[in-house]
Coordinates of C-alpha atoms and ligand atoms in Angstrom, one line a residue:
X1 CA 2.4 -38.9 -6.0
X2 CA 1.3 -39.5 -9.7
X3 CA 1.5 -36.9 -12.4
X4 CA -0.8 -35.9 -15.3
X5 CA 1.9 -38.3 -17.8
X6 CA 1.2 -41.1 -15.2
X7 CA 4.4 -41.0 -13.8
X8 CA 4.8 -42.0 -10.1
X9 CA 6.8 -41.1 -7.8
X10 CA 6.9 -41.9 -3.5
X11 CA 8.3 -40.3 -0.4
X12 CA 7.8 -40.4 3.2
X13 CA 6.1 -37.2 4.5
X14 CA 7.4 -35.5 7.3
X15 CA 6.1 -32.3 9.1
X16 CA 8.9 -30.2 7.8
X17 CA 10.8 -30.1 4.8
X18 CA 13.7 -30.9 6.1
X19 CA 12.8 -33.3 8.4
X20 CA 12.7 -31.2 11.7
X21 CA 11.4 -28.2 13.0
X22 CA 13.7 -24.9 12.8
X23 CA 14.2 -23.2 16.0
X24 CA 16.4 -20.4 16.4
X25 CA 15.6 -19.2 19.1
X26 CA 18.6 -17.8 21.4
X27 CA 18.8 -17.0 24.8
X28 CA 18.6 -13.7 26.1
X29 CA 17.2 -12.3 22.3
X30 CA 14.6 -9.5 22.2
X31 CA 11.5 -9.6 20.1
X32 CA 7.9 -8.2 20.5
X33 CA 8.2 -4.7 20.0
X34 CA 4.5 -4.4 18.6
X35 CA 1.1 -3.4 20.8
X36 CA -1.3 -2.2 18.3
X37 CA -2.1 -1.2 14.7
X38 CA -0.5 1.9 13.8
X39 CA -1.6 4.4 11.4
X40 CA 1.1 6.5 9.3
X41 CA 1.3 8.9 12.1
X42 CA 2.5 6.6 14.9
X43 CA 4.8 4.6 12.6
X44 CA 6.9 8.1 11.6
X45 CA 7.4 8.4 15.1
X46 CA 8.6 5.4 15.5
X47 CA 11.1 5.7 13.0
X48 CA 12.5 8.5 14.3
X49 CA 12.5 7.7 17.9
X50 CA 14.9 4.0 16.9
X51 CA 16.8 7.2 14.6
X52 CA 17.2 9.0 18.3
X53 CA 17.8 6.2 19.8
X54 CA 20.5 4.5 18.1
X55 CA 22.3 7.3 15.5
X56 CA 25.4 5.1 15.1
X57 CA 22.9 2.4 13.6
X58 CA 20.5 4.8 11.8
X59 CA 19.9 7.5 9.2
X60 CA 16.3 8.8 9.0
X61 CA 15.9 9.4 4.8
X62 CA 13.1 11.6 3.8
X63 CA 12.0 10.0 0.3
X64 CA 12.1 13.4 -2.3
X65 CA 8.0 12.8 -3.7
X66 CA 5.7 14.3 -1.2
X67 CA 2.3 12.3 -1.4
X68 CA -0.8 14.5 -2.5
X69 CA -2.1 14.2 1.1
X70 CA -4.7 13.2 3.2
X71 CA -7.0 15.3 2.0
X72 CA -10.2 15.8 -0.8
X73 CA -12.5 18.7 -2.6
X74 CA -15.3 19.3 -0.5
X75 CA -18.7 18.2 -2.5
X76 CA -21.9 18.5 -1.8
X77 CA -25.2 17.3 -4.3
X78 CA -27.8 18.9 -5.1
X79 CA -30.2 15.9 -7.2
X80 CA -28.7 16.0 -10.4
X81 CA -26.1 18.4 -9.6
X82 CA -23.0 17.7 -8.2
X83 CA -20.7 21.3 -6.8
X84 CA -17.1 20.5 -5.6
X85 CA -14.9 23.2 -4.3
X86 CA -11.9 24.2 -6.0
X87 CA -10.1 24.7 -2.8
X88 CA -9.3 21.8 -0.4
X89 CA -12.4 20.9 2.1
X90 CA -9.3 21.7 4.5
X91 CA -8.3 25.3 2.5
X92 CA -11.5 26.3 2.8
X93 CA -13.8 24.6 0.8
X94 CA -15.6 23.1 3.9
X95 CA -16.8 26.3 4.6
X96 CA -18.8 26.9 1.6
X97 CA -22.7 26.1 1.7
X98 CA -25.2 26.6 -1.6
X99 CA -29.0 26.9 -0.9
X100 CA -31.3 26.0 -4.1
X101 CA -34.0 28.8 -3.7
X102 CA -37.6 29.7 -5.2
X103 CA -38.1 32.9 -5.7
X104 CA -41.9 32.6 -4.8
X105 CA -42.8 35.2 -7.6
X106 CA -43.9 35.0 -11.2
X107 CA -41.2 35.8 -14.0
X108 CA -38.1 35.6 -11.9
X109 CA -35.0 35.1 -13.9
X110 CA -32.2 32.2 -12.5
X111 CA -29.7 34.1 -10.4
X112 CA -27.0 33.2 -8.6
X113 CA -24.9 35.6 -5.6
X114 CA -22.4 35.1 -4.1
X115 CA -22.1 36.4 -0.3
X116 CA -18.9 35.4 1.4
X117 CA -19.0 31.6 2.0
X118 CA -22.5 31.0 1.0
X119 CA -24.0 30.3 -2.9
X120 CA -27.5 31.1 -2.9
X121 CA -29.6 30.4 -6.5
X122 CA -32.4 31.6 -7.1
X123 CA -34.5 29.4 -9.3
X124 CA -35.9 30.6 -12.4
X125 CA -40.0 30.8 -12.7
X126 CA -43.2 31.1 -15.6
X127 CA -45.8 33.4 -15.7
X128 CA -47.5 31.3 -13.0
X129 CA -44.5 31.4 -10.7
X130 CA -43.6 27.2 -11.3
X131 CA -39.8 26.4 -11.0
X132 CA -38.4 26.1 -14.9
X133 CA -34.8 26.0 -14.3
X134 CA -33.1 23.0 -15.4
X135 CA -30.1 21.3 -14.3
X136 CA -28.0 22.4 -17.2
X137 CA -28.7 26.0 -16.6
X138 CA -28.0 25.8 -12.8
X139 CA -24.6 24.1 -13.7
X140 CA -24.0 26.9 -16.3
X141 CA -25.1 29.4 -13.7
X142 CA -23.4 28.3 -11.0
X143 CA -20.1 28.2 -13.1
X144 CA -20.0 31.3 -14.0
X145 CA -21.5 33.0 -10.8
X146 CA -19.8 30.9 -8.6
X147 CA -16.9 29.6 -10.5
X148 CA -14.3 31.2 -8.4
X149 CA -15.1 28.8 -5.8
X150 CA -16.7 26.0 -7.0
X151 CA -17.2 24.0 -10.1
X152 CA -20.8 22.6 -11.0
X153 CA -21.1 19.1 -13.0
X154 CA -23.6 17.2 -13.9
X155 CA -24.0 13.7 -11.7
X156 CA -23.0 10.8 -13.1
X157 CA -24.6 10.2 -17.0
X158 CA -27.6 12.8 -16.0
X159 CA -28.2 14.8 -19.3
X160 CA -29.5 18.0 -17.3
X161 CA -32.6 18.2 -19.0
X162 CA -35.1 17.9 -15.7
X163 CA -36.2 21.2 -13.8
X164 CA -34.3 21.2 -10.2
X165 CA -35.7 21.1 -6.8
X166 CA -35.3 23.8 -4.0
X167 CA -33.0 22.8 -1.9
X168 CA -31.9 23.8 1.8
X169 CA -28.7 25.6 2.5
X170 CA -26.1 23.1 2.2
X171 CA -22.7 22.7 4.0
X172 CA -20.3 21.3 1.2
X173 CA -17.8 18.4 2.8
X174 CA -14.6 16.7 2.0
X175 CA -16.1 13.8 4.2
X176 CA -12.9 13.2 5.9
X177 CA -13.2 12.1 9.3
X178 CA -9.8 11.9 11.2
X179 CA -9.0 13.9 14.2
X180 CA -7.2 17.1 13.5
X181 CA -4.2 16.4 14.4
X182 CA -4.1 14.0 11.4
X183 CA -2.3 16.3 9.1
X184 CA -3.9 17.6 5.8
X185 CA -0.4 18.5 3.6
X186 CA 1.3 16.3 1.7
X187 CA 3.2 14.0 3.4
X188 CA 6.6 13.0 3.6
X189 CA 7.4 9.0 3.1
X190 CA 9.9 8.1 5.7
X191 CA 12.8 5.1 5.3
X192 CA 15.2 3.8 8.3
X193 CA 18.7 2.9 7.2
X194 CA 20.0 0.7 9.5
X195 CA 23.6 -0.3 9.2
X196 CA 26.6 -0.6 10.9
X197 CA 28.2 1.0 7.6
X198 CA 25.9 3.2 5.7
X199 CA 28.4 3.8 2.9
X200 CA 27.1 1.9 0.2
X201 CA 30.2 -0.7 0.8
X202 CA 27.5 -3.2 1.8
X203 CA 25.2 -5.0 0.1
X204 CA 21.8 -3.2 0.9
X205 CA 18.3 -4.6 1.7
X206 CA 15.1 -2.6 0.9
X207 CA 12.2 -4.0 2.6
X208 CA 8.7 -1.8 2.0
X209 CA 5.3 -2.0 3.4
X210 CA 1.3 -0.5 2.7
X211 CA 1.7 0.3 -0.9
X212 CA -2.3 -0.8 -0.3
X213 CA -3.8 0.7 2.6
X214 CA -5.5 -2.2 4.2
X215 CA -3.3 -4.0 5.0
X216 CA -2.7 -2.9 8.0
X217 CA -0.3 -5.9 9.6
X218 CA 2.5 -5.3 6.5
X219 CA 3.8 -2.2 8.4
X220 CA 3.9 -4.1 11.5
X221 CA 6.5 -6.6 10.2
X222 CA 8.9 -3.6 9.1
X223 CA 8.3 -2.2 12.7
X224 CA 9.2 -5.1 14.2
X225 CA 12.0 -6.1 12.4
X226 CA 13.8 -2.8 12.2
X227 CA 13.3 -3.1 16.4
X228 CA 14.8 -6.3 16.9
X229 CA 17.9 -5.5 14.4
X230 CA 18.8 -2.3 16.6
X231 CA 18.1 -3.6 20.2
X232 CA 19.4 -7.1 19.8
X233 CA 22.2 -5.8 17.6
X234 CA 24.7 -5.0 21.1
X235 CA 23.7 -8.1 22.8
X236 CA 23.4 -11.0 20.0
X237 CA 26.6 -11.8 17.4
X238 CA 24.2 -12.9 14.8
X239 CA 22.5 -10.0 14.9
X240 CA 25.6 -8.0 15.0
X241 CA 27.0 -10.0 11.8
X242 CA 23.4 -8.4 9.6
X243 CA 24.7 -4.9 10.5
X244 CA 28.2 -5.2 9.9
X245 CA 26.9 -6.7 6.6
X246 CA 24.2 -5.4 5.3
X247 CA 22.8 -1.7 4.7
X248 CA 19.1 -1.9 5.1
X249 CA 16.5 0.5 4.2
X250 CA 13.1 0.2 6.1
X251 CA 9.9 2.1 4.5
X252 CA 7.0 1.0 6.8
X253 CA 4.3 3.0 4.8
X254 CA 4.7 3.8 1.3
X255 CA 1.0 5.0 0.8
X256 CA 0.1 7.2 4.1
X257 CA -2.5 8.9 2.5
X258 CA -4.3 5.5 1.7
X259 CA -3.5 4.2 5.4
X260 CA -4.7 7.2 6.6
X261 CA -8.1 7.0 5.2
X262 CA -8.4 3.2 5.7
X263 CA -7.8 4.0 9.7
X264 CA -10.3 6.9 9.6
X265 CA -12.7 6.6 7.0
X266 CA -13.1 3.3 4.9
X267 CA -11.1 0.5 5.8
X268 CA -11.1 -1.2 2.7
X269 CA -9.1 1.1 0.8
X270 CA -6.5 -0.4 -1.2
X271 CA -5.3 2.4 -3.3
X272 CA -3.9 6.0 -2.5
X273 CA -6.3 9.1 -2.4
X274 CA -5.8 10.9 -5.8
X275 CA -8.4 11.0 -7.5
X276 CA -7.9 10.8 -11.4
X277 CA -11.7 10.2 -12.1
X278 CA -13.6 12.8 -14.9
X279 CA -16.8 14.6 -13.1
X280 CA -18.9 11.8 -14.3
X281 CA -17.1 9.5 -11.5
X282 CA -16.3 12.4 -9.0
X283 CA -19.5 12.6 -7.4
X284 CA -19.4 11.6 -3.2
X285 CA -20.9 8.6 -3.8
X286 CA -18.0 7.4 -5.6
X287 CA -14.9 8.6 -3.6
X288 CA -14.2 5.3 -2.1
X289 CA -13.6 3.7 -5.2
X290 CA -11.1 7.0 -6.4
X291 CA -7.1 6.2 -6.1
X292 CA -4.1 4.5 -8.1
X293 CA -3.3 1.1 -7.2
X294 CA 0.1 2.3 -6.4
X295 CA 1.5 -1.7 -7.4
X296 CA -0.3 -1.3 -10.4
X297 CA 1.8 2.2 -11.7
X298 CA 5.5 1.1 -12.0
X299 CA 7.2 1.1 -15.0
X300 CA 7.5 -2.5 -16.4
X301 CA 5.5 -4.8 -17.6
X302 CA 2.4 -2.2 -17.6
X303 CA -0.9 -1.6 -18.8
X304 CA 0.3 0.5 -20.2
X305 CA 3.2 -2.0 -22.0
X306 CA -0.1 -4.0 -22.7
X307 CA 0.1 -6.6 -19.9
X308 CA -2.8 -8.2 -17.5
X309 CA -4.0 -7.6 -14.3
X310 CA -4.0 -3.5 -13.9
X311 CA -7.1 -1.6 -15.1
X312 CA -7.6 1.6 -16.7
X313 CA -11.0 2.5 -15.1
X314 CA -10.2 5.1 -11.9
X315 CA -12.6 3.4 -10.0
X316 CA -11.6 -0.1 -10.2
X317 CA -9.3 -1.3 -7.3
X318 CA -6.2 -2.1 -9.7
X319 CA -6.5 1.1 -11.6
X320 CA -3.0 1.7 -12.7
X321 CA -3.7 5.4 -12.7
X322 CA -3.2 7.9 -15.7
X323 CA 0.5 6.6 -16.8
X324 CA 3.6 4.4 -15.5
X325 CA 5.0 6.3 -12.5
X326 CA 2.2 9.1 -11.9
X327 CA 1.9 8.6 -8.5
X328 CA 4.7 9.8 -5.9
X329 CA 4.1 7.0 -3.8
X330 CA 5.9 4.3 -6.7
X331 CA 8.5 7.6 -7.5
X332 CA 9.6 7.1 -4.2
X333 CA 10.3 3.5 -4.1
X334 CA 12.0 3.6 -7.4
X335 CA 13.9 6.4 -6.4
X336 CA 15.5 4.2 -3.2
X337 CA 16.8 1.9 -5.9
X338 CA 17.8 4.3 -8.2
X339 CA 19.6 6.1 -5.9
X340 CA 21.2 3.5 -3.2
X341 CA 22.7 1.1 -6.0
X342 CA 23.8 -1.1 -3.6
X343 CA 20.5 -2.3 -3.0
X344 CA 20.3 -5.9 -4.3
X345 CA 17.5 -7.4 -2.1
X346 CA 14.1 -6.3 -1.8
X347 CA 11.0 -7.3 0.2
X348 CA 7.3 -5.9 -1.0
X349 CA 5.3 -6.9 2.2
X350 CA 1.6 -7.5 1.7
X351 CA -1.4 -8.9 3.2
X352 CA -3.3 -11.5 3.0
X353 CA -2.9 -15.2 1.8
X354 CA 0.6 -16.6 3.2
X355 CA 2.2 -15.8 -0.7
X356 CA 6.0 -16.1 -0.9
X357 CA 6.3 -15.1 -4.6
X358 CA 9.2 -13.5 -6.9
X359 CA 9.7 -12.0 -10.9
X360 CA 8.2 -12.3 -13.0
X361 CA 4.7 -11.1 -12.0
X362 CA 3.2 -10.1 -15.3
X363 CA 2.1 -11.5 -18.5
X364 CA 1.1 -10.1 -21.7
X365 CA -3.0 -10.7 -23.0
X366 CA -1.7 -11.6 -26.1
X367 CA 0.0 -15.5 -26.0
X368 CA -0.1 -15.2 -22.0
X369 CA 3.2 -14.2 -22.9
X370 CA 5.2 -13.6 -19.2
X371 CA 8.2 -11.2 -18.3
X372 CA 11.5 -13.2 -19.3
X373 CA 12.4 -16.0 -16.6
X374 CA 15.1 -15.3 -14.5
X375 CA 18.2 -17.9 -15.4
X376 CA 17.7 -21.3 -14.5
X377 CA 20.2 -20.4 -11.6
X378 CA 18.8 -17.6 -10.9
X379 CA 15.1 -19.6 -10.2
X380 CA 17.5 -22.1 -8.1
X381 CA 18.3 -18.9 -6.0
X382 CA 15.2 -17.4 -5.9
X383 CA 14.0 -21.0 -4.5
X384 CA 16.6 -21.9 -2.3
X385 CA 16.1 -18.5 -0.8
X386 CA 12.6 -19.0 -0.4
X387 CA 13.1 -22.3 1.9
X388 CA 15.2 -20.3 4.1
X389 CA 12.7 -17.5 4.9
X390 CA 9.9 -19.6 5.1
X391 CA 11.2 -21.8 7.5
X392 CA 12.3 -18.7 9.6
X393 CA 8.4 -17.8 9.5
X394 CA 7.5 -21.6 10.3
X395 CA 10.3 -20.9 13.2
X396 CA 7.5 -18.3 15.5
X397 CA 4.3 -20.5 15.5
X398 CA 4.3 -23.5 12.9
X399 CA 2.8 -21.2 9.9
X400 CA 4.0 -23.2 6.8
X401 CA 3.7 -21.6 3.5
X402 CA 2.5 -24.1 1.2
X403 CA 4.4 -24.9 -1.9
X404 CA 2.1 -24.0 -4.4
X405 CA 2.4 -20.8 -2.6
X406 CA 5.6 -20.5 -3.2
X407 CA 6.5 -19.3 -6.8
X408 CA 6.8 -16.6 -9.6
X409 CA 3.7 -14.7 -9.1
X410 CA 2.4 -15.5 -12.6
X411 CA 2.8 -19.3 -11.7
X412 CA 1.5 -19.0 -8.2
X413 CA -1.7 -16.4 -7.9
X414 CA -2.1 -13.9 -10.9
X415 CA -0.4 -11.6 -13.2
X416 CA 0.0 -7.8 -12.0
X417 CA 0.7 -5.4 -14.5
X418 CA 3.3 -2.8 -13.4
X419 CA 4.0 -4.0 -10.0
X420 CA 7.0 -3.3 -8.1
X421 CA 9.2 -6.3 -7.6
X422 CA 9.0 -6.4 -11.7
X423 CA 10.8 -3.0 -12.0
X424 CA 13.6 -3.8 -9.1
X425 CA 14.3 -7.2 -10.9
X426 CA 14.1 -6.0 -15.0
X427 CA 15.5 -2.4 -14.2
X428 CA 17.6 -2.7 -11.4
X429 CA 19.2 -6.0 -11.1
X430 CA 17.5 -6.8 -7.4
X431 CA 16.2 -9.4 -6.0
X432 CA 12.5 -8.5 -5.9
X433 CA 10.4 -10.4 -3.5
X434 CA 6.4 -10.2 -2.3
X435 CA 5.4 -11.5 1.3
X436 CA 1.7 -12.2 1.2
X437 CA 1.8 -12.3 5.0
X438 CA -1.5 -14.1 7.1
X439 CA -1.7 -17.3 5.7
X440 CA -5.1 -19.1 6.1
X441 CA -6.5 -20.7 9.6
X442 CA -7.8 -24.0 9.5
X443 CA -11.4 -24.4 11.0
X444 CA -11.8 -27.5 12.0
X445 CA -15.6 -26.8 13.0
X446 CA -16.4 -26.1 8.8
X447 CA -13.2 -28.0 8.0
X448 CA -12.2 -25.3 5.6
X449 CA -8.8 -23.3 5.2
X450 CA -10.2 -19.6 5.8
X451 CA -8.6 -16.2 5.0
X452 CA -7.8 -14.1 8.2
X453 CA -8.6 -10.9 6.2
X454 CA -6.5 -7.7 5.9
X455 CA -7.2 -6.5 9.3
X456 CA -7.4 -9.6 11.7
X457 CA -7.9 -9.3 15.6
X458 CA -4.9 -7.6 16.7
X459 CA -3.5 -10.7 18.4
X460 CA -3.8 -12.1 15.1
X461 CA -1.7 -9.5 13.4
X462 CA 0.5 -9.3 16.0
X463 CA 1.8 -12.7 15.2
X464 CA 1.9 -12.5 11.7
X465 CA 4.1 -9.5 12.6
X466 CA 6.5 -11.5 14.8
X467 CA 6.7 -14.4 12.0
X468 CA 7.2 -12.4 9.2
X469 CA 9.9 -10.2 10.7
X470 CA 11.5 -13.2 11.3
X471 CA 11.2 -14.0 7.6
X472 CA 12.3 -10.5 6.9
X473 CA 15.6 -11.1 9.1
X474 CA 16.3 -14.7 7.2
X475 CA 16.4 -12.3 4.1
X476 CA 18.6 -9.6 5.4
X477 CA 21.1 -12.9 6.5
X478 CA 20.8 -14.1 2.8
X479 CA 21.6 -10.7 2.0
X480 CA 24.6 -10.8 4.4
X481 CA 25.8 -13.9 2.9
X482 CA 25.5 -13.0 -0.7
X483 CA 28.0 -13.1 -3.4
X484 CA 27.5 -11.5 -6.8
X485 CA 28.2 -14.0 -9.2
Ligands
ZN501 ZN1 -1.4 -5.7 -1.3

């Protein structure tokens, strides 16, 4: 190796940093607890069915901030006009249709009625019976005709000046397309404690999954992890030793809503559903793009605190959303470590890019100036830590995290204004890490490293599942062997 300074240094490579392959595999251990994707849904019940199963080993917490919900205003646009309900497409505004109508007669004034469910306008017309109603007088119409169930707006930058259309009777629609039984409330975020003493005696392990929707293996690895704790935990002393150890607090979803919408309806979306956008941005066309980046609205290093790498534009996928903490999806994650202080390890598991990362994960515009650097012992820990788990992930199937992988976030990918790792280390005293799980797949027909995406083939994500949770697990035994200095 030479450096930049012209230095020079020479070693022999090996496969494995320290020479040899980990394996720790032991007879008779379980694993594989996974068969499919699961959306919010499916992974609730699996937390409560490991509660029911083992209740000496579990407490089921029900996080205090319920999420908005899966759920939207129902819209519907009429050219240059854009009419959203003020109910929920599920309360009711769904029902709601509005018909654009001409009179067919000279001299008619613009009128609108309202009859039940249904918004009917009659268009306003000359002397020689032509439409003359604008868009700006519909809207006004509309609002104060209608305004007790619906709200007009112009669309998009439109300035309402051009005479409107007829239109045919049209069903407004939240466009959400789960099955029923996908529920529309607000929804409860879900944590498994797992523990053989749930006192706060021990030192406690947060490990938290899908604050962005599409990533749809991250939950997987909680799943997983939280199985093979509690069914190997009678049967294998290692195992045994975490629990006595550790208290560990499992969130497999923070962002349900998101999830919900990425399994149902866009699977691309990163942030949750609530949609801060001004009518200029609320039209359907846009919905995809509404949502906070829910690792983009914690309380440290923020926008907001004038660092990079969040955005203030509600349609951008890092939108930080309208202030630090907004969103009850981040309230609940803080609220784990404000409220178990035992806490002193914590795992943000994310998809894709095989990323093994730590604090701090922000910097300022101004100077590139970053979060302050843990201690220089601290960075040892941090480091020596991250050799561990990432030779317990190497352990499943050979996936190797590359060094320059390996790293403060700032150093290694990108600087991410108000993320959460930065508020458990700077507030909270914990050791904050982010998985990046998936790491890239070498093609050796385009000889090129290439991303496996945020929702692979499910054997593919299966597999990351089973390697990270064994990364997870390495954690949990760093956790179990931890001092405090
Ligand atoms: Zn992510």
């Amino acid at each position: 190796m030479t450096s930049a300074g012209g230095g020079t240094a020479q070693a022999r490579v090996k496969e494995w940093p320290d020479g040899e392959r980990p394996d720790r595999t032991i007879p008779g251990y379980r694993k594989d607890f996974i068969t499919q994707y699961m959306p919010p849904g499916q992974l609730n019940e699996r937390v409560k069915a490991l509660h029911r199963q083992f209740p000496q080993l579990t407490d089921v917490i029900a996080l205090p901030y319920l999420t908005n919900g899966y759920r939207r205003h129902a819209q519907a646009q009429f050219g240059a006009i854009v009419v959203t309900s003020l109910a929920y497409g599920s309360e009711g505004g769904n029902d709601l249709a509005m018909e654009l109508v001409d009179p067919g007669a000279q001299g008619r004034p613009l009128q609108v009625t309202v009859n039940g469910k249904l918004i009917t306008v009659s268009l306003a017309t000359d002397a020689s019976g032509a439409i003359t109603s604008t868009a700006a007088q519909v809207i006004t119409a509309v609002n104060a005709g209608a305004g007790s169930l619906v709200k007009a707006t112009p669309y998009r930058t439109d300035d309402g000046q051009g005479v409107v259309a007829p239109a045919p009777l049209t069903q407004l629609s939240d466009f959400l397309k789960a099955p029923a039984d996908v529920s529309r409330e607000p929804a409860r975020v879900l944590a498994l404690r797992i523990g053989a003493h749930r006192d706060g005696s021990r030192t406690g392990v947060l490990a938290y999954a899908q604050e962005h929707a599409r990533e749809w293996v991250t939950p997987l690895v909680t799943i997983e992890t939280a199985e093979r704790l509690l069914r190997n935990y009678a049967r294998d002393p290692a195992t045994r030793r975490l629990l006595q150890r550790t208290d560990i607090f499992i969130v497999p979803t923070v962002n349900p809503d998101g999830a919900n919408y990425s399994f149902y309806d866009y699977n691309f979306q990163r942030k949750n559903m609530t949609n801060h956008c001004p009518a200029a941005q609320a039209d359907p066309a846009a919905r995809h793009s509404w949502g906070v980046d829910v690792n983009r609205n914690y309380a440290v290093g923020s926008l907001f605190d004038g660092y990079v790498g969040a955005s203030a534009n509600c349609l951008s996928g890092t939108y930080a959303g309208p202030g630090e903490h907004s969103e009850p999806e981040s309230r609940n994650v803080i609220w784990l470590a404000r409220t178990y202080r035992n806490i002193k390890f914590a795992m943000n598991v994310h998809s894709y890019g095989g990323y093994f990362m730590w604090p701090p994960g922000a910097y300022q515009a101004a100077g590139r100036l970053t979060l302050p650097r843990p201690t220089k012992a601290q960075e040892a820990y941090f480091l020596r830590s991250a050799r561990t788990i990432e030779e317990a992930i190497a352990a499943e199937r050979g996936t190797v995290t590359w060094p320059q992988q390996t790293g403060p976030v700032t150093d290694v990918l990108y600087s991410a204004a108000g993320n959460s790792a930065d508020e458990l280390w700077y507030d909270f005293g914990i050791f904050g890490w982010d998985f990046e799980v998936g790491n890239d797949i070498w093609n050796p027909a385009t000889r090129t490293w290439e991303g496996v995406g945020f929702q692979p083939p499910f054997d593919e994500g299966h597999k990351e599942a089973l390697e990270y949770a064994s990364g997870l697990i390495a954690m949990i035994g760093l956790a179990a062997d931890y001092r405090a200095p």
